[in-house]
């Protein structure tokens, strides 16, 4: 696949339906397009579903992307996202909602975002990014209501790509009330993320054979994420 990070800016917006073949390819780091999506970047900074080491293997073609289509939690999320969307629209009628595409960052085109929605908040008079989560509850119910670091990283990247300063993180629970968090853009969190991604790209280019299996999380990023969670809970 062509290195899409080299495309002129006016060609960096893709209207692709979620989980379509092209959408899936753009989320596969092993295809050589040079792009890291918002959800994948959580792996780079140590908060993703995969370790940084596993993601490195994917990006360097040393490992194939795992087929998650049969994963129960993934199936649950995909099947219930329309419910989450309808619930959000009902809960926030003052937010004009539209479906976005696949957006590359205007200055750092190796970073991409696919928000679940863009909107215009008529009360705050500002554009917002919208992300839906449908947690698969199999244990501690309360833990599914926590503000998870990987979600904060994901929506921060989405806001950085769009230039928006606010995102709504909307949790939808089957047969339960939904929970919505307002996530303000945090420049300090974004700076840490950008630095980590830039360093990771250099490592991928070198294709190191001695790439460490375990790496410590950035304590500065951890501190800023902790402070951001505190701020969100006060809103």
C-alpha positions as a Python dict, from the first residue, in 0.01 Angstrom:
ca = {
    (1, 'X'): (0, 0, 0),
    (2, 'X'): (116, 355, -77),
    (3, 'X'): (264, 557, 208),
    (4, 'X'): (-44, 773, 268),
    (5, 'X'): (145, 1008, 500),
    (6, 'X'): (301, 1160, 186),
    (7, 'X'): (-31, 1264, 32),
    (8, 'X'): (-115, 1635, -8),
    (9, 'X'): (-341, 1756, 274),
    (10, 'X'): (-652, 1793, 56),
    (11, 'X'): (-642, 1416, -9),
    (12, 'X'): (-606, 1310, 352),
    (13, 'X'): (-973, 1268, 438),
    (14, 'X'): (-1131, 933, 357),
    (15, 'X'): (-1507, 880, 372),
    (16, 'X'): (-1493, 513, 455),
    (17, 'X'): (-1755, 319, 647),
    (18, 'X'): (-1622, 166, 971),
    (19, 'X'): (-1492, -186, 923),
    (20, 'X'): (-1512, -167, 543),
    (21, 'X'): (-1215, -330, 360),
    (22, 'X'): (-1038, 4, 306),
    (23, 'X'): (-1111, 115, 664),
    (24, 'X'): (-964, -212, 794),
    (25, 'X'): (-656, -172, 574),
    (26, 'X'): (-597, 179, 708),
    (27, 'X'): (-599, 30, 1059),
    (28, 'X'): (-349, -243, 971),
    (29, 'X'): (3, -109, 1049),
    (30, 'X'): (169, -397, 866),
    (31, 'X'): (60, -280, 519),
    (32, 'X'): (325, -9, 487),
    (33, 'X'): (100, 297, 471),
    (34, 'X'): (298, 468, 750),
    (35, 'X'): (-9, 562, 954),
    (36, 'X'): (-84, 509, 1323),
    (37, 'X'): (-450, 537, 1419),
    (38, 'X'): (-570, 698, 1742),
    (39, 'X'): (-659, 365, 1903),
    (40, 'X'): (-328, 206, 1798),
    (41, 'X'): (-123, 491, 1941),
    (42, 'X'): (-228, 377, 2288),
    (43, 'X'): (-8, 72, 2223),
    (44, 'X'): (291, 293, 2153),
    (45, 'X'): (263, 480, 2483),
    (46, 'X'): (197, 166, 2688),
    (47, 'X'): (-178, 186, 2747),
    (48, 'X'): (-312, -20, 2457),
    (49, 'X'): (-457, -367, 2422),
    (50, 'X'): (-126, -478, 2268),
    (51, 'X'): (216, -410, 2413),
    (52, 'X'): (450, -167, 2238),
    (53, 'X'): (665, -468, 2145),
    (54, 'X'): (377, -652, 1975),
    (55, 'X'): (276, -335, 1792),
    (56, 'X'): (638, -291, 1679),
    (57, 'X'): (631, -644, 1532),
    (58, 'X'): (308, -557, 1349),
    (59, 'X'): (453, -236, 1206),
    (60, 'X'): (772, -405, 1087),
    (61, 'X'): (589, -697, 925),
    (62, 'X'): (722, -953, 1170),
    (63, 'X'): (374, -1041, 1291),
    (64, 'X'): (32, -1054, 1128),
    (65, 'X'): (-262, -855, 1260),
    (66, 'X'): (-487, -1072, 1472),
    (67, 'X'): (-838, -1141, 1343),
    (68, 'X'): (-1066, -995, 1611),
    (69, 'X'): (-1394, -1064, 1431),
    (70, 'X'): (-1475, -1355, 1661),
    (71, 'X'): (-1380, -1170, 1979),
    (72, 'X'): (-1690, -1146, 2201),
    (73, 'X'): (-1608, -799, 2333),
    (74, 'X'): (-1542, -668, 1980),
    (75, 'X'): (-1865, -819, 1850),
    (76, 'X'): (-2054, -667, 2142),
    (77, 'X'): (-1914, -323, 2067),
    (78, 'X'): (-1984, -335, 1695),
    (79, 'X'): (-2337, -467, 1741),
    (80, 'X'): (-2431, -208, 2002),
    (81, 'X'): (-2264, 103, 1861),
    (82, 'X'): (-2591, 205, 1686),
    (83, 'X'): (-2762, 185, 2026),
    (84, 'X'): (-2494, 408, 2176),
    (85, 'X'): (-2526, 655, 1889),
    (86, 'X'): (-2905, 674, 1919),
    (87, 'X'): (-2879, 711, 2296),
    (88, 'X'): (-2630, 997, 2260),
    (89, 'X'): (-2847, 1179, 2006),
    (90, 'X'): (-3148, 1140, 2236),
    (91, 'X'): (-2951, 1254, 2541),
    (92, 'X'): (-2791, 1554, 2367),
    (93, 'X'): (-3045, 1692, 2115),
    (94, 'X'): (-2855, 2023, 2111),
    (95, 'X'): (-2554, 1856, 1946),
    (96, 'X'): (-2575, 1829, 1569),
    (97, 'X'): (-2427, 1487, 1489),
    (98, 'X'): (-2259, 1366, 1171),
    (99, 'X'): (-2053, 1062, 1080),
    (100, 'X'): (-1684, 1139, 1011),
    (101, 'X'): (-1433, 969, 788),
    (102, 'X'): (-1068, 870, 830),
    (103, 'X'): (-877, 1191, 906),
    (104, 'X'): (-501, 1243, 896),
    (105, 'X'): (-338, 1510, 1113),
    (106, 'X'): (-268, 1822, 900),
    (107, 'X'): (87, 1867, 1032),
    (108, 'X'): (176, 1508, 1128),
    (109, 'X'): (11, 1293, 857),
    (110, 'X'): (144, 971, 1007),
    (111, 'X'): (-118, 1015, 1280),
    (112, 'X'): (-483, 943, 1204),
    (113, 'X'): (-821, 949, 1375),
    (114, 'X'): (-1158, 789, 1312),
    (115, 'X'): (-1395, 941, 1563),
    (116, 'X'): (-1737, 780, 1593),
    (117, 'X'): (-1886, 1119, 1527),
    (118, 'X'): (-1828, 1490, 1483),
    (119, 'X'): (-2077, 1740, 1615),
    (120, 'X'): (-2163, 2102, 1677),
    (121, 'X'): (-2259, 2173, 2036),
    (122, 'X'): (-2512, 2457, 2009),
    (123, 'X'): (-2498, 2525, 2384),
    (124, 'X'): (-2121, 2556, 2402),
    (125, 'X'): (-2106, 2695, 2047),
    (126, 'X'): (-1812, 2480, 1949),
    (127, 'X'): (-1733, 2169, 1742),
    (128, 'X'): (-1685, 1843, 1931),
    (129, 'X'): (-1549, 1497, 1867),
    (130, 'X'): (-1762, 1203, 1982),
    (131, 'X'): (-1647, 854, 2080),
    (132, 'X'): (-1878, 566, 2174),
    (133, 'X'): (-1787, 273, 2396),
    (134, 'X'): (-2007, -28, 2468),
    (135, 'X'): (-1823, -213, 2746),
    (136, 'X'): (-1866, -588, 2759),
    (137, 'X'): (-1938, -649, 3126),
    (138, 'X'): (-1775, -965, 3255),
    (139, 'X'): (-1664, -894, 3611),
    (140, 'X'): (-1639, -569, 3803),
    (141, 'X'): (-1924, -356, 3669),
    (142, 'X'): (-1782, -39, 3824),
    (143, 'X'): (-1449, -81, 3644),
    (144, 'X'): (-1627, -49, 3309),
    (145, 'X'): (-1742, 299, 3413),
    (146, 'X'): (-1391, 424, 3482),
    (147, 'X'): (-1222, 678, 3255),
    (148, 'X'): (-959, 455, 3096),
    (149, 'X'): (-623, 595, 2992),
    (150, 'X'): (-634, 432, 2648),
    (151, 'X'): (-965, 607, 2577),
    (152, 'X'): (-819, 942, 2686),
    (153, 'X'): (-526, 890, 2450),
    (154, 'X'): (-763, 795, 2168),
    (155, 'X'): (-986, 1103, 2201),
    (156, 'X'): (-684, 1331, 2253),
    (157, 'X'): (-546, 1219, 1917),
    (158, 'X'): (-889, 1266, 1760),
    (159, 'X'): (-903, 1622, 1887),
    (160, 'X'): (-548, 1691, 1773),
    (161, 'X'): (-635, 1573, 1420),
    (162, 'X'): (-948, 1787, 1400),
    (163, 'X'): (-836, 2088, 1598),
    (164, 'X'): (-1137, 2047, 1827),
    (165, 'X'): (-1093, 2139, 2193),
    (166, 'X'): (-1360, 1911, 2340),
    (167, 'X'): (-1469, 1550, 2303),
    (168, 'X'): (-1758, 1350, 2443),
    (169, 'X'): (-1679, 997, 2559),
    (170, 'X'): (-2013, 814, 2575),
    (171, 'X'): (-2042, 477, 2749),
    (172, 'X'): (-2354, 275, 2668),
    (173, 'X'): (-2457, -17, 2890),
    (174, 'X'): (-2717, -270, 2789),
    (175, 'X'): (-3036, -224, 2994),
    (176, 'X'): (-2858, 40, 3205),
    (177, 'X'): (-2818, 415, 3196),
    (178, 'X'): (-2542, 554, 2979),
    (179, 'X'): (-2251, 760, 3113),
    (180, 'X'): (-2098, 1055, 2929),
    (181, 'X'): (-1770, 1229, 3004),
    (182, 'X'): (-1658, 1566, 2868),
    (183, 'X'): (-1291, 1541, 2772),
    (184, 'X'): (-1109, 1874, 2725),
    (185, 'X'): (-807, 1882, 2497),
    (186, 'X'): (-487, 1863, 2701),
    (187, 'X'): (-181, 2006, 2527),
    (188, 'X'): (54, 1838, 2774),
    (189, 'X'): (-90, 1492, 2707),
    (190, 'X'): (-75, 1555, 2332),
    (191, 'X'): (290, 1667, 2348),
    (192, 'X'): (386, 1342, 2524),
    (193, 'X'): (192, 1135, 2271),
    (194, 'X'): (345, 1313, 1971),
    (195, 'X'): (697, 1271, 2106),
    (196, 'X'): (642, 900, 2164),
    (197, 'X'): (499, 843, 1815),
    (198, 'X'): (786, 1030, 1649),
    (199, 'X'): (1040, 822, 1839),
    (200, 'X'): (853, 502, 1756),
    (201, 'X'): (855, 582, 1383),
    (202, 'X'): (1234, 609, 1390),
    (203, 'X'): (1255, 272, 1565),
    (204, 'X'): (1031, 113, 1300),
    (205, 'X'): (1252, 253, 1022),
    (206, 'X'): (1560, 99, 1185),
    (207, 'X'): (1388, -242, 1228),
    (208, 'X'): (1591, -322, 1535),
    (209, 'X'): (1640, -692, 1604),
    (210, 'X'): (1701, -626, 1972),
    (211, 'X'): (1379, -431, 2030),
    (212, 'X'): (1297, -455, 2402),
    (213, 'X'): (997, -667, 2494),
    (214, 'X'): (909, -445, 2788),
    (215, 'X'): (932, -71, 2818),
    (216, 'X'): (841, 155, 3107),
    (217, 'X'): (556, 400, 3068),
    (218, 'X'): (647, 765, 3043),
    (219, 'X'): (603, 901, 3399),
    (220, 'X'): (535, 1249, 3265),
    (221, 'X'): (250, 1122, 3048),
    (222, 'X'): (117, 917, 3341),
    (223, 'X'): (113, 1230, 3558),
    (224, 'X'): (-68, 1438, 3295),
    (225, 'X'): (-325, 1162, 3236),
    (226, 'X'): (-386, 1140, 3610),
    (227, 'X'): (-438, 1516, 3631),
    (228, 'X'): (-668, 1507, 3328),
    (229, 'X'): (-887, 1240, 3489),
    (230, 'X'): (-917, 1457, 3801),
    (231, 'X'): (-1015, 1755, 3591),
    (232, 'X'): (-1278, 1554, 3398),
    (233, 'X'): (-1441, 1432, 3718),
    (234, 'X'): (-1472, 1791, 3838),
    (235, 'X'): (-1659, 1904, 3526),
}
